[in-house]
Coordinates of C-alpha atoms in Angstrom, one line a residue:
M1 CA 78.5 100.6 88.2
F2 CA 75.6 103.1 88.2
D3 CA 72.2 101.8 86.9
M4 CA 70.7 103.8 84.1
Q5 CA 67.8 103.4 81.7
N6 CA 68.2 103.5 78.0
L7 CA 67.6 106.5 75.8
T8 CA 64.0 105.5 74.9
F9 CA 63.0 105.7 78.5
F10 CA 63.9 109.4 78.6
V11 CA 62.5 110.1 75.1
E12 CA 59.1 109.0 76.5
G13 CA 59.5 111.7 79.2
N14 CA 60.3 109.5 82.2
T15 CA 62.6 110.5 85.1
F16 CA 65.0 108.0 86.6
T17 CA 66.3 107.9 90.1
G18 CA 69.0 105.7 91.7
S19 CA 71.5 105.5 94.5
R20 CA 74.7 103.7 95.5
S21 CA 75.9 103.1 99.0
Q22 CA 78.6 101.3 100.8
G23 CA 79.3 101.7 104.4
D24 CA 78.9 105.4 105.2
A25 CA 79.3 106.4 101.5
L26 CA 76.1 107.4 99.8
L27 CA 75.4 108.9 96.4
R28 CA 71.9 109.5 95.2
Y29 CA 71.1 110.7 91.6
R30 CA 68.2 111.7 89.4
V31 CA 68.1 112.0 85.6
A32 CA 65.3 113.7 83.7
P33 CA 64.8 114.8 80.1
D34 CA 64.5 118.4 79.1
K35 CA 63.1 117.9 75.6
E36 CA 62.6 121.6 75.0
N37 CA 66.3 122.3 75.3
G38 CA 67.5 118.9 74.0
Q39 CA 69.3 118.0 77.2
L40 CA 69.3 115.4 79.9
L41 CA 69.4 117.0 83.3
A42 CA 71.3 115.1 86.1
W43 CA 71.3 115.8 89.8
R44 CA 73.4 114.3 92.6
W45 CA 73.3 114.6 96.3
Q46 CA 74.7 112.7 99.3
E47 CA 72.0 113.2 101.9
D48 CA 69.8 110.2 102.8
K49 CA 66.7 112.1 101.6
C50 CA 64.5 112.1 98.6
F51 CA 65.2 114.6 95.8
E52 CA 62.5 117.0 96.9
R53 CA 63.9 117.2 100.5
A54 CA 67.6 117.3 99.6
G55 CA 69.3 120.5 100.5
S56 CA 70.7 121.6 97.2
P57 CA 71.5 118.8 94.8
E58 CA 74.3 119.5 92.3
Q59 CA 72.9 119.7 88.7
K60 CA 74.6 119.2 85.4
E61 CA 73.3 119.2 81.8
F62 CA 74.2 116.6 79.2
P63 CA 73.4 116.0 75.5
F64 CA 70.1 114.1 75.0
D65 CA 71.7 111.2 73.2
E66 CA 73.5 107.9 73.9
P67 CA 76.9 109.6 74.5
G68 CA 75.1 111.9 76.9
L69 CA 73.9 108.9 78.9
A70 CA 77.4 107.5 79.0
A71 CA 78.7 110.9 80.1
I72 CA 76.2 110.9 83.0
Q73 CA 77.5 107.5 84.1
S74 CA 81.1 108.6 83.9
W75 CA 80.3 111.8 85.9
L76 CA 78.6 109.7 88.6
A77 CA 81.6 107.3 88.7
S78 CA 84.0 110.2 89.1
L79 CA 82.0 111.4 92.1
W80 CA 82.0 108.0 93.8
P81 CA 84.7 107.7 96.4
E82 CA 87.4 105.1 95.9
M83 CA 86.2 102.1 97.8
P84 CA 88.6 99.4 99.1
E85 CA 88.3 96.0 97.4
E86 CA 86.0 93.6 99.1
P87 CA 88.0 90.7 100.5
A88 CA 87.8 87.6 98.3
T89 CA 85.9 84.7 99.8
G90 CA 87.5 81.3 99.9
E91 CA 86.1 78.4 97.9

């Protein structure tokens, strides 16, 4: 549901940003490594602005490992509003 890079991407010091939208619903997110503290830092915001211009993104810390990446995706999924099923197209 939410795109995410693999752990090696973050071990190399990279930051990942993404977003999901449908209709008026929007969720933007950013994940960055904090190697000094052994954490992955994740932020989320719902404004249609970049991270630097967002009002006050919510931040959470996760373990710097594969389960931590999975927890970030679960956290983001829990924040995403329930969306109605898209109508099936006829064949």
